């Protein structure tokens, strides 16, 4: 028993010694001297505090270079105007209080800036609070706070002529979000939370938004899904060739390389292009050598977008970095971005991924005649009669009847079910170089109550299990013959 007790005591002593050794190595300022340890305080303090409008400039120097944050008079005026309008709309009889000053990075003039990031960094210039006082010492280098080699130097100049300079050192060992800081001319070391962008390159203040377009509220055409597109033309050059998407205007369907496009596919594409955000901005005003390094002097892909207002923007895509992100740049732009591979499906899209694969897309209520000829003949003729009792001033109601080869079907629903089968027909693959030859195996002729609705669909044998589909004289693609047989079987069943 005594032996066990002595062993436990020895282990405790060893543990205490080890903890003491670690503290000596990790926190020398807090345990190595009675005078320094006594000066440490767990209470934070405010080194200085001014109003935002009092800050004239905040000059920042770090390992990445130098930049200066200054008031943005135009942005501040806009913010004040919005605040006043909000107060007025709320019925307030007094004007809105003065807004906090908005700031900008002087060296980024003419470039889109992240206002939130700039304002947050500027606040360290006019209000600086510490987490705690660490020590007072002549050994400033141990904290990365020697005047000739700090992590960053912040020099705030105020409208009353006061200048405050802070040195930012290394991270504190037990809290990576804090850093050692000290004021110029003082040996008192503090721990403080410093806005991270003040320690990075000036590009950290550039807005990472690449595009930001809004779709027209009137853009709800058939062929374009509910998530409408702000574009009338999109041209893509990628590893699969050239894709040219266009429409004749708002409220018009899309085509890709002259063939009908999928509304859903175009909607997804448009959404990804209309609001693109970069991972990072990595360079401003790249040289020709820089562009070559990024693969942007001879881009691997490009996409041009023309809006409904006629504005055209072209995005160039270069190589990738070690994280698999693409280097990107707006044609003629000053910035080089990194772009995540997610949300960039257009880099690998091909024509078929954007095509509308179905071809009988007119609504059944618009169809007056549907004729199939080939191995047999099936002639559907639809008659519609206005129903005055259920019609309104805005919308006419009809009842329908249909004949097949001269014999009236018992129910119009039989025809609509058959027509659903026709609308399910779709191509499986692009026709490539295939061209129609000889007599089509089947021909469908469709006309509508509106004289503009008239289509001819021809189906040519292409091998044992494919039909080459030709729509109104244009080769559309290849479909499975078995799918078409399902349609002829349905017609034959109705004709019995």
CSV table of C-alpha atoms in Angstrom, one decimal:
chain,number,residue,atom,x,y,z
A,1,UNK,CA,0.0,0.0,0.0
A,2,UNK,CA,2.8,2.4,1.0
A,3,UNK,CA,4.6,1.5,-2.2
A,4,UNK,CA,1.6,2.4,-4.3
A,5,UNK,CA,1.2,5.6,-2.5
A,6,UNK,CA,4.8,6.6,-3.1
A,7,UNK,CA,4.4,5.7,-6.8
A,8,UNK,CA,1.3,8.0,-7.1
A,9,UNK,CA,3.1,10.8,-5.4
A,10,UNK,CA,6.1,10.4,-7.8
A,11,UNK,CA,3.8,10.5,-10.8
A,12,UNK,CA,2.1,13.7,-9.6
A,13,UNK,CA,5.4,15.4,-9.1
A,14,UNK,CA,6.5,14.4,-12.6
A,15,UNK,CA,3.3,15.7,-14.1
A,16,UNK,CA,3.7,19.0,-12.3
A,17,UNK,CA,7.3,19.4,-13.6
A,18,UNK,CA,6.2,18.6,-17.1
A,19,UNK,CA,3.4,21.1,-17.1
A,20,UNK,CA,5.8,23.7,-15.7
A,21,UNK,CA,8.2,23.0,-18.4
A,22,UNK,CA,5.6,23.4,-21.1
A,23,UNK,CA,4.4,26.7,-19.7
A,24,UNK,CA,8.0,27.9,-19.7
A,25,UNK,CA,8.4,27.0,-23.3
A,26,UNK,CA,5.0,28.2,-24.6
A,27,UNK,CA,4.3,31.2,-22.4
A,28,UNK,CA,7.7,32.6,-21.3
A,29,UNK,CA,6.3,36.1,-20.9
A,30,UNK,CA,3.7,34.9,-18.4
A,31,UNK,CA,5.8,32.6,-16.2
A,32,UNK,CA,9.5,33.5,-16.6
A,33,UNK,CA,9.7,36.5,-14.4
A,34,UNK,CA,8.0,37.8,-11.4
A,35,UNK,CA,7.9,41.4,-12.7
A,36,UNK,CA,6.4,40.4,-16.1
A,37,UNK,CA,4.0,37.9,-14.6
A,38,UNK,CA,2.7,40.5,-12.2
A,39,UNK,CA,2.0,42.9,-15.1
A,40,UNK,CA,-0.2,40.4,-16.9
A,41,UNK,CA,-3.9,41.2,-16.7
A,42,UNK,CA,-6.9,39.1,-17.8
A,43,UNK,CA,-8.9,42.3,-18.4
A,44,UNK,CA,-9.0,43.9,-21.9
A,45,UNK,CA,-8.8,47.7,-22.5
A,46,UNK,CA,-9.5,50.1,-25.3
A,47,UNK,CA,-6.3,51.6,-26.6
A,48,UNK,CA,-8.2,54.4,-28.4
A,49,UNK,CA,-11.7,55.1,-29.6
A,50,UNK,CA,-12.9,57.7,-32.1
A,51,UNK,CA,-16.0,58.1,-34.2
A,52,UNK,CA,-15.9,56.7,-37.7
A,53,UNK,CA,-16.1,60.2,-39.3
A,54,UNK,CA,-12.9,61.1,-37.4
A,55,UNK,CA,-10.7,58.6,-39.2
A,56,UNK,CA,-8.9,60.4,-42.1
A,57,UNK,CA,-6.8,57.3,-43.2
A,58,UNK,CA,-5.6,54.0,-42.1
A,59,UNK,CA,-2.2,53.1,-43.7
A,60,UNK,CA,-1.4,49.3,-43.6
A,61,UNK,CA,1.9,47.7,-44.2
A,62,UNK,CA,2.4,43.9,-44.1
A,63,UNK,CA,4.4,41.3,-45.9
A,64,UNK,CA,2.2,41.6,-48.9
A,65,UNK,CA,2.7,45.3,-49.4
A,66,UNK,CA,1.1,48.6,-48.4
A,67,UNK,CA,-2.4,50.0,-48.8
A,68,UNK,CA,-4.5,52.8,-47.4
A,69,UNK,CA,-8.1,52.8,-46.2
A,70,UNK,CA,-9.9,56.2,-46.5
A,71,UNK,CA,-13.4,57.5,-46.2
A,72,UNK,CA,-15.7,56.9,-49.2
A,73,UNK,CA,-17.8,60.1,-49.4
A,74,UNK,CA,-20.0,58.9,-52.2
A,75,UNK,CA,-20.9,55.6,-50.5
A,76,UNK,CA,-21.5,57.4,-47.2
A,77,UNK,CA,-23.8,59.9,-48.9
A,78,UNK,CA,-25.8,57.0,-50.5
A,79,UNK,CA,-26.0,55.2,-47.2
A,80,UNK,CA,-27.3,58.4,-45.5
A,81,UNK,CA,-29.9,58.9,-48.3
A,82,UNK,CA,-31.2,55.3,-47.8
A,83,UNK,CA,-31.4,55.8,-44.1
A,84,UNK,CA,-33.3,59.1,-44.5
A,85,UNK,CA,-35.7,57.4,-47.0
A,86,UNK,CA,-36.3,54.5,-44.6
A,87,UNK,CA,-37.0,56.9,-41.7
A,88,UNK,CA,-39.5,58.8,-44.0
A,89,UNK,CA,-41.3,55.7,-45.1
A,90,UNK,CA,-41.6,54.6,-41.5
A,91,UNK,CA,-43.5,57.8,-40.8
A,92,UNK,CA,-40.7,59.3,-38.6
A,93,UNK,CA,-41.0,63.0,-38.1
A,94,UNK,CA,-37.3,63.4,-37.6
A,95,UNK,CA,-34.5,62.7,-40.0
A,96,UNK,CA,-32.5,59.5,-39.6
A,97,UNK,CA,-29.4,59.6,-37.4
A,98,UNK,CA,-26.0,60.0,-39.0
A,99,UNK,CA,-24.8,56.8,-40.5
A,100,UNK,CA,-21.5,55.2,-39.9
A,101,UNK,CA,-18.9,56.4,-42.4
A,102,UNK,CA,-18.3,54.1,-45.4
A,103,UNK,CA,-14.7,53.4,-46.4
A,104,UNK,CA,-12.7,52.3,-49.4
A,105,UNK,CA,-9.2,51.1,-50.2
A,106,UNK,CA,-7.4,53.9,-52.0
A,107,UNK,CA,-5.3,51.6,-54.2
A,108,UNK,CA,-8.4,49.8,-55.4
A,109,UNK,CA,-10.1,52.9,-56.8
A,110,UNK,CA,-12.1,51.9,-60.0
A,111,UNK,CA,-12.4,48.2,-58.9
A,112,UNK,CA,-15.4,46.6,-57.1
A,113,UNK,CA,-14.7,46.5,-53.4
A,114,UNK,CA,-16.2,44.4,-50.7
A,115,UNK,CA,-17.7,47.3,-48.6
A,116,UNK,CA,-18.3,45.1,-45.6
A,117,UNK,CA,-14.7,43.8,-45.5
A,118,UNK,CA,-13.3,47.3,-45.9
A,119,UNK,CA,-15.6,48.8,-43.2
A,120,UNK,CA,-14.7,46.1,-40.8
A,121,UNK,CA,-11.0,46.6,-41.3
A,122,UNK,CA,-11.4,50.4,-41.0
A,123,UNK,CA,-13.0,50.0,-37.6
A,124,UNK,CA,-9.7,48.7,-36.3
A,125,UNK,CA,-8.4,52.1,-37.2
A,126,UNK,CA,-10.8,54.2,-35.2
A,127,UNK,CA,-11.6,51.8,-32.4
A,128,UNK,CA,-9.0,49.4,-31.1
A,129,UNK,CA,-9.7,47.2,-28.1
A,130,UNK,CA,-7.5,44.5,-26.6
A,131,UNK,CA,-8.5,41.1,-25.1
A,132,UNK,CA,-5.9,41.4,-22.3
A,133,UNK,CA,-2.6,42.9,-21.2
A,134,UNK,CA,0.1,40.3,-21.6
A,135,UNK,CA,3.3,41.9,-20.3
A,136,UNK,CA,5.7,44.8,-20.4
A,137,UNK,CA,9.0,43.7,-21.8
A,138,UNK,CA,12.1,44.7,-23.8
A,139,UNK,CA,12.1,41.3,-25.6
A,140,UNK,CA,9.6,42.5,-28.2
A,141,UNK,CA,11.0,40.1,-30.9
A,142,UNK,CA,9.6,37.1,-29.0
A,143,UNK,CA,6.2,38.4,-29.8
A,144,UNK,CA,6.9,39.4,-33.4
A,145,UNK,CA,6.7,43.1,-32.3
A,146,UNK,CA,10.1,44.5,-33.1
A,147,UNK,CA,9.6,47.8,-35.0
A,148,UNK,CA,11.5,46.6,-38.1
A,149,UNK,CA,9.7,43.3,-38.6
A,150,UNK,CA,6.1,43.1,-37.3
A,151,UNK,CA,3.4,41.1,-39.1
A,152,UNK,CA,1.7,44.4,-39.8
A,153,UNK,CA,2.0,48.1,-39.0
A,154,UNK,CA,-1.3,50.0,-38.7
A,155,UNK,CA,-1.1,53.8,-38.8
A,156,UNK,CA,-4.3,55.7,-38.2
A,157,UNK,CA,-4.5,59.4,-38.9
A,158,UNK,CA,-7.4,61.4,-37.5
A,159,UNK,CA,-9.0,64.7,-38.6
A,160,UNK,CA,-7.7,66.4,-35.4
A,161,UNK,CA,-4.1,65.6,-36.5
A,162,UNK,CA,-3.6,62.7,-34.0
A,163,UNK,CA,-1.6,59.7,-35.3
A,164,UNK,CA,-1.8,56.3,-33.7
A,165,UNK,CA,0.6,53.5,-34.8
A,166,UNK,CA,0.1,49.9,-33.8
A,167,UNK,CA,2.4,47.0,-34.5
A,168,UNK,CA,0.8,43.6,-34.9
A,169,UNK,CA,2.9,40.5,-34.1
A,170,UNK,CA,2.5,36.7,-34.0
A,171,UNK,CA,-0.5,34.7,-33.0
A,172,UNK,CA,-1.0,34.0,-29.4
A,173,UNK,CA,-0.3,30.3,-28.6
A,174,UNK,CA,-3.6,29.4,-27.0
A,175,UNK,CA,-5.9,31.4,-29.3
A,176,UNK,CA,-5.2,31.5,-33.0
A,177,UNK,CA,-7.8,34.3,-33.4
A,178,UNK,CA,-5.7,36.6,-31.3
A,179,UNK,CA,-2.4,38.3,-32.0
A,180,UNK,CA,0.2,40.2,-29.9
A,181,UNK,CA,0.0,44.0,-30.5
A,182,UNK,CA,1.7,47.1,-29.1
A,183,UNK,CA,1.5,50.8,-29.6
A,184,UNK,CA,4.4,52.6,-31.1
A,185,UNK,CA,6.8,53.9,-28.4
A,186,UNK,CA,5.5,51.4,-25.8
A,187,UNK,CA,6.8,48.1,-24.6
A,188,UNK,CA,3.4,46.9,-23.2
A,189,UNK,CA,2.3,43.8,-25.1
A,190,UNK,CA,-1.4,43.1,-25.5
A,191,UNK,CA,-3.4,40.3,-27.0
A,192,UNK,CA,-6.1,41.5,-29.4
A,193,UNK,CA,-8.4,40.3,-32.2
A,194,UNK,CA,-7.1,41.9,-35.4
A,195,UNK,CA,-9.2,41.9,-38.6
A,196,UNK,CA,-7.6,39.2,-40.7
A,197,UNK,CA,-7.7,41.2,-44.0
A,198,UNK,CA,-5.3,43.7,-42.5
A,199,UNK,CA,-2.7,41.0,-42.5
A,200,UNK,CA,-3.3,39.8,-46.1
A,201,UNK,CA,-2.9,41.2,-49.6
A,202,UNK,CA,-5.0,44.1,-50.8
A,203,UNK,CA,-6.9,41.7,-53.1
A,204,UNK,CA,-8.7,40.5,-50.0
A,205,UNK,CA,-10.8,43.7,-50.2
A,206,UNK,CA,-11.9,43.2,-53.8
A,207,UNK,CA,-15.5,42.0,-54.4
A,208,UNK,CA,-15.3,38.4,-55.6
A,209,UNK,CA,-18.5,38.8,-57.6
A,210,UNK,CA,-17.8,38.2,-61.3
A,211,UNK,CA,-21.3,38.6,-62.8
A,212,UNK,CA,-24.6,39.8,-61.3
A,213,UNK,CA,-27.5,40.0,-63.7
A,214,UNK,CA,-31.2,40.0,-63.0
A,215,UNK,CA,-33.7,38.3,-65.3
A,216,UNK,CA,-36.6,40.2,-66.8
A,217,UNK,CA,-39.9,39.9,-65.0
A,218,UNK,CA,-41.6,39.4,-68.4
A,219,UNK,CA,-39.3,36.5,-69.4
A,220,UNK,CA,-41.7,33.6,-69.0
A,221,UNK,CA,-41.8,32.2,-72.5
A,222,UNK,CA,-42.7,28.6,-73.3
A,223,UNK,CA,-39.3,26.8,-73.6
A,224,UNK,CA,-37.8,28.8,-70.8
A,225,UNK,CA,-38.6,27.5,-67.3
A,226,UNK,CA,-39.9,29.6,-64.4
A,227,UNK,CA,-36.3,30.6,-63.3
A,228,UNK,CA,-36.0,33.0,-66.2
A,229,UNK,CA,-32.9,34.2,-68.0
A,230,UNK,CA,-31.4,37.7,-68.3
A,231,UNK,CA,-29.7,36.7,-71.6
A,232,UNK,CA,-30.7,36.6,-75.2
A,233,UNK,CA,-27.5,35.0,-76.4
A,234,UNK,CA,-24.9,32.7,-74.9
A,235,UNK,CA,-21.8,31.5,-76.8
A,236,UNK,CA,-19.6,28.8,-75.3
A,237,UNK,CA,-16.3,27.5,-76.5
A,238,UNK,CA,-15.1,24.5,-74.5
A,239,UNK,CA,-13.5,21.1,-74.8
A,240,UNK,CA,-16.5,19.8,-76.8
A,241,UNK,CA,-16.5,22.6,-79.4
A,242,UNK,CA,-18.7,25.6,-79.9
A,243,UNK,CA,-22.2,26.0,-78.5
A,244,UNK,CA,-24.3,29.0,-79.7
A,245,UNK,CA,-27.5,29.5,-77.7
A,246,UNK,CA,-29.9,32.3,-78.8
A,247,UNK,CA,-33.5,33.5,-78.9
A,248,UNK,CA,-35.0,36.2,-80.9
A,249,UNK,CA,-36.0,38.2,-77.8
A,250,UNK,CA,-37.6,38.1,-74.4
A,251,UNK,CA,-40.6,35.7,-74.1
A,252,UNK,CA,-39.1,33.6,-77.0
A,253,UNK,CA,-37.8,30.0,-76.8
A,254,UNK,CA,-34.1,29.1,-77.0
A,255,UNK,CA,-32.2,27.3,-79.6
A,256,UNK,CA,-28.7,25.7,-79.4
A,257,UNK,CA,-26.7,25.6,-82.6
A,258,UNK,CA,-30.0,26.2,-84.5
A,259,UNK,CA,-32.0,23.4,-82.8
A,260,UNK,CA,-34.5,23.7,-80.0
A,261,UNK,CA,-32.9,23.9,-76.6
A,262,UNK,CA,-34.2,22.5,-73.3
A,263,UNK,CA,-35.8,25.2,-71.2
A,264,UNK,CA,-34.7,23.6,-68.0
A,265,UNK,CA,-31.1,23.2,-69.2
A,266,UNK,CA,-30.9,26.8,-70.4
A,267,UNK,CA,-32.5,28.0,-67.1
A,268,UNK,CA,-29.8,26.1,-65.1
A,269,UNK,CA,-27.0,27.5,-67.4
A,270,UNK,CA,-28.3,31.0,-67.2
A,271,UNK,CA,-28.6,30.9,-63.4
A,272,UNK,CA,-25.0,29.8,-63.1
A,273,UNK,CA,-23.7,32.5,-65.5
A,274,UNK,CA,-25.9,35.3,-64.2
A,275,UNK,CA,-24.5,35.2,-60.7
A,276,UNK,CA,-20.9,33.9,-60.6
A,277,UNK,CA,-18.7,34.4,-57.5
A,278,UNK,CA,-15.0,33.7,-57.4
A,279,UNK,CA,-13.2,31.8,-54.6
A,280,UNK,CA,-10.6,34.6,-54.5
A,281,UNK,CA,-9.1,37.5,-56.4
A,282,UNK,CA,-5.5,36.6,-56.8
A,283,UNK,CA,-4.1,39.4,-58.9
A,284,UNK,CA,-4.8,42.9,-60.2
A,285,UNK,CA,-3.5,44.1,-63.5
A,286,UNK,CA,-1.7,40.9,-64.6
A,287,UNK,CA,1.2,41.1,-67.1
A,288,UNK,CA,1.3,39.1,-70.3
A,289,UNK,CA,3.7,36.7,-68.5
A,290,UNK,CA,1.2,36.4,-65.6
A,291,UNK,CA,-1.6,35.6,-68.0
A,292,UNK,CA,0.5,32.9,-69.7
A,293,UNK,CA,1.2,31.4,-66.3
A,294,UNK,CA,-2.5,31.2,-65.5
A,295,UNK,CA,-3.3,29.7,-68.9
A,296,UNK,CA,-5.3,32.9,-69.8
A,297,UNK,CA,-3.2,34.1,-72.7
A,298,UNK,CA,-4.6,31.1,-74.7
A,299,UNK,CA,-7.8,30.3,-72.8
A,300,UNK,CA,-9.0,26.7,-72.5
A,301,UNK,CA,-12.6,27.9,-72.6
A,302,UNK,CA,-14.7,31.0,-72.9
A,303,UNK,CA,-18.3,32.0,-72.5
A,304,UNK,CA,-19.9,35.2,-73.9
A,305,UNK,CA,-23.2,36.4,-72.5
A,306,UNK,CA,-25.4,39.0,-74.1
A,307,UNK,CA,-28.2,40.5,-71.9
A,308,UNK,CA,-31.7,41.5,-72.9
A,309,UNK,CA,-30.3,45.1,-72.7
A,310,UNK,CA,-27.6,44.4,-75.3
A,311,UNK,CA,-24.6,44.2,-72.8
A,312,UNK,CA,-22.0,41.5,-73.7
A,313,UNK,CA,-19.6,40.1,-71.2
A,314,UNK,CA,-17.0,37.4,-71.9
A,315,UNK,CA,-15.4,35.2,-69.3
A,316,UNK,CA,-12.1,33.5,-70.1
A,317,UNK,CA,-11.1,30.2,-68.3
A,318,UNK,CA,-7.4,29.2,-68.1
A,319,UNK,CA,-5.6,26.4,-66.2
A,320,UNK,CA,-6.2,25.1,-62.7
A,321,UNK,CA,-4.3,25.5,-59.4
A,322,UNK,CA,-3.3,22.8,-57.1
A,323,UNK,CA,-6.8,22.8,-55.5
A,324,UNK,CA,-8.4,22.1,-58.9
A,325,UNK,CA,-9.8,25.7,-59.1
A,326,UNK,CA,-9.9,27.4,-62.4
A,327,UNK,CA,-8.1,30.6,-63.2
A,328,UNK,CA,-10.6,33.0,-64.7
A,329,UNK,CA,-10.7,36.6,-66.0
A,330,UNK,CA,-13.2,38.8,-67.7
A,331,UNK,CA,-12.1,39.7,-71.2
A,332,UNK,CA,-10.4,43.1,-70.9
A,333,UNK,CA,-10.8,43.1,-67.1
A,334,UNK,CA,-8.1,43.9,-64.5
A,335,UNK,CA,-8.6,41.0,-62.2
A,336,UNK,CA,-7.6,37.3,-62.1
A,337,UNK,CA,-9.9,35.1,-60.1
A,338,UNK,CA,-9.9,31.5,-59.0
A,339,UNK,CA,-13.2,29.8,-59.7
A,340,UNK,CA,-14.6,26.6,-58.1
A,341,UNK,CA,-15.4,23.7,-60.5
A,342,UNK,CA,-18.8,23.4,-58.9
A,343,UNK,CA,-21.4,25.4,-60.8
A,344,UNK,CA,-19.4,25.4,-64.0
A,345,UNK,CA,-21.0,22.6,-65.8
A,346,UNK,CA,-20.9,24.7,-69.0
A,347,UNK,CA,-17.2,23.9,-69.2
A,348,UNK,CA,-18.1,20.4,-70.1
A,349,UNK,CA,-21.5,20.9,-71.7
A,350,UNK,CA,-22.1,19.6,-75.2
A,351,UNK,CA,-24.9,20.2,-77.6
A,352,UNK,CA,-26.9,17.2,-76.5
A,353,UNK,CA,-26.8,18.2,-72.8
A,354,UNK,CA,-28.6,21.5,-73.8
A,355,UNK,CA,-30.9,20.2,-76.5
A,356,UNK,CA,-34.6,19.7,-76.2
A,357,UNK,CA,-34.8,15.9,-76.9
A,358,UNK,CA,-38.5,15.8,-77.6
A,359,UNK,CA,-40.0,17.2,-80.8
A,360,UNK,CA,-43.8,17.0,-80.6
A,361,UNK,CA,-44.2,19.8,-78.1
A,362,UNK,CA,-47.4,21.6,-79.1
A,363,UNK,CA,-50.2,21.5,-76.7
A,364,UNK,CA,-52.9,19.0,-77.5
A,365,UNK,CA,-55.7,21.6,-77.3
A,366,UNK,CA,-54.1,23.4,-80.3
A,367,UNK,CA,-54.0,20.4,-82.5
A,368,UNK,CA,-56.7,20.1,-85.3
A,369,UNK,CA,-55.2,17.3,-87.4
A,370,UNK,CA,-52.7,14.5,-86.7
A,371,UNK,CA,-51.9,12.2,-89.6
A,372,UNK,CA,-49.5,9.2,-89.6
A,373,UNK,CA,-48.5,7.4,-92.8
A,374,UNK,CA,-46.1,4.6,-93.4
A,375,UNK,CA,-46.7,1.0,-92.6
A,376,UNK,CA,-50.4,2.0,-92.2
A,377,UNK,CA,-52.4,5.3,-92.2
A,378,UNK,CA,-53.9,6.9,-89.2
A,379,UNK,CA,-55.8,10.2,-89.7
A,380,UNK,CA,-57.0,11.9,-86.5
A,381,UNK,CA,-59.3,14.9,-87.1
A,382,UNK,CA,-60.3,17.1,-84.2
A,383,UNK,CA,-63.4,19.2,-84.0
A,384,UNK,CA,-63.9,21.8,-81.3
A,385,UNK,CA,-67.1,23.6,-80.3
A,386,UNK,CA,-67.3,26.7,-78.3
A,387,UNK,CA,-69.1,26.3,-75.0
A,388,UNK,CA,-70.8,29.6,-74.4
A,389,UNK,CA,-72.0,28.7,-70.9
A,390,UNK,CA,-68.5,28.2,-69.5
A,391,UNK,CA,-66.7,30.8,-71.6
A,392,UNK,CA,-65.6,34.2,-70.3
A,393,UNK,CA,-64.6,37.5,-71.8
A,394,UNK,CA,-61.0,36.6,-71.2
A,395,UNK,CA,-61.1,32.9,-72.1
A,396,UNK,CA,-63.1,30.8,-74.5
A,397,UNK,CA,-64.1,27.3,-73.4
A,398,UNK,CA,-64.4,24.4,-75.9
A,399,UNK,CA,-65.6,20.9,-76.1
A,400,UNK,CA,-63.8,18.5,-78.4
A,401,UNK,CA,-64.6,15.4,-80.5
A,402,UNK,CA,-62.2,13.4,-82.7
A,403,UNK,CA,-62.4,11.0,-85.6
A,404,UNK,CA,-59.8,8.3,-86.6
A,405,UNK,CA,-59.9,7.4,-90.3
A,406,UNK,CA,-63.5,8.8,-90.4
A,407,UNK,CA,-64.8,7.0,-87.4
A,408,UNK,CA,-65.6,9.0,-84.2
A,409,UNK,CA,-63.8,7.9,-81.1
A,410,UNK,CA,-66.0,7.4,-78.1
A,411,UNK,CA,-64.0,9.9,-75.9
A,412,UNK,CA,-61.7,12.8,-76.7
A,413,UNK,CA,-59.6,11.5,-73.8
A,414,UNK,CA,-58.6,8.5,-76.0
A,415,UNK,CA,-56.9,11.0,-78.3
A,416,UNK,CA,-55.2,13.0,-75.6
A,417,UNK,CA,-53.8,9.8,-74.1
A,418,UNK,CA,-52.5,8.8,-77.5
A,419,UNK,CA,-51.0,12.3,-78.0
A,420,UNK,CA,-49.2,12.0,-74.7
A,421,UNK,CA,-47.5,8.9,-76.1
A,422,UNK,CA,-46.5,11.0,-79.2
A,423,UNK,CA,-45.1,13.7,-77.0
A,424,UNK,CA,-42.9,11.2,-75.1
A,425,UNK,CA,-41.0,10.4,-78.3
A,426,UNK,CA,-37.4,11.7,-78.0
A,427,UNK,CA,-34.0,11.4,-79.6
A,428,UNK,CA,-31.3,9.4,-78.0
A,429,UNK,CA,-28.3,10.8,-79.7
A,430,UNK,CA,-27.1,13.4,-82.2
A,431,UNK,CA,-27.4,12.4,-85.8
A,432,UNK,CA,-23.8,13.3,-86.6
A,433,UNK,CA,-23.2,13.3,-90.3
A,434,UNK,CA,-26.3,11.1,-91.0
A,435,UNK,CA,-28.5,12.4,-93.8
A,436,UNK,CA,-32.0,11.3,-94.9
A,437,UNK,CA,-32.2,9.1,-97.9
A,438,UNK,CA,-34.9,7.2,-99.8
A,439,UNK,CA,-38.5,7.2,-98.5
A,440,UNK,CA,-39.2,7.7,-94.8
A,441,UNK,CA,-40.6,4.7,-92.9
A,442,UNK,CA,-43.1,7.0,-91.3
A,443,UNK,CA,-44.4,10.6,-91.7
A,444,UNK,CA,-46.4,12.6,-89.2
A,445,UNK,CA,-48.2,15.7,-90.3
A,446,UNK,CA,-49.6,18.0,-87.6
A,447,UNK,CA,-51.7,21.1,-88.1
A,448,UNK,CA,-53.5,23.4,-85.7
A,449,UNK,CA,-56.5,25.7,-85.4
A,450,UNK,CA,-54.0,28.5,-85.8
A,451,UNK,CA,-52.7,28.5,-89.3
A,452,UNK,CA,-49.1,29.1,-88.1
A,453,UNK,CA,-49.2,25.7,-86.4
A,454,UNK,CA,-48.0,23.2,-89.1
A,455,UNK,CA,-45.2,20.6,-88.7
A,456,UNK,CA,-43.9,17.6,-90.7
A,457,UNK,CA,-42.0,14.9,-88.9
A,458,UNK,CA,-40.2,12.2,-91.0
A,459,UNK,CA,-38.6,9.1,-89.7
A,460,UNK,CA,-36.0,7.4,-91.8
A,461,UNK,CA,-34.6,3.9,-91.1
A,462,UNK,CA,-31.0,4.2,-89.8
A,463,UNK,CA,-29.7,0.7,-89.1
A,464,UNK,CA,-31.8,-1.9,-87.5
A,465,UNK,CA,-32.9,-0.1,-84.3
A,466,UNK,CA,-32.8,3.6,-85.1
A,467,UNK,CA,-34.9,6.2,-86.9
A,468,UNK,CA,-33.3,9.4,-88.2
A,469,UNK,CA,-35.8,12.1,-87.2
A,470,UNK,CA,-36.2,15.0,-89.5
A,471,UNK,CA,-38.4,17.9,-88.3
A,472,UNK,CA,-39.7,20.4,-90.9
A,473,UNK,CA,-36.8,19.5,-93.1
A,474,UNK,CA,-34.1,19.8,-90.5
A,475,UNK,CA,-32.2,16.7,-89.2
A,476,UNK,CA,-33.1,16.5,-85.5
A,477,UNK,CA,-31.3,13.3,-84.2
A,478,UNK,CA,-31.6,9.5,-83.8
A,479,UNK,CA,-34.4,7.8,-81.9
A,480,UNK,CA,-35.1,4.2,-80.9
A,481,UNK,CA,-37.5,2.4,-83.3
A,482,UNK,CA,-39.1,0.5,-80.4
A,483,UNK,CA,-40.3,3.8,-79.0
A,484,UNK,CA,-42.0,4.7,-82.3
A,485,UNK,CA,-43.6,1.2,-82.5
A,486,UNK,CA,-45.3,2.0,-79.2
A,487,UNK,CA,-47.0,4.9,-80.9
A,488,UNK,CA,-48.1,3.0,-83.9
A,489,UNK,CA,-49.4,0.2,-81.7
A,490,UNK,CA,-51.4,2.8,-79.7
A,491,UNK,CA,-52.9,4.1,-83.0
A,492,UNK,CA,-53.7,0.6,-84.2
A,493,UNK,CA,-55.5,-0.2,-80.9
A,494,UNK,CA,-57.7,2.9,-81.3
A,495,UNK,CA,-58.5,2.0,-85.0
A,496,UNK,CA,-59.8,-1.4,-84.1
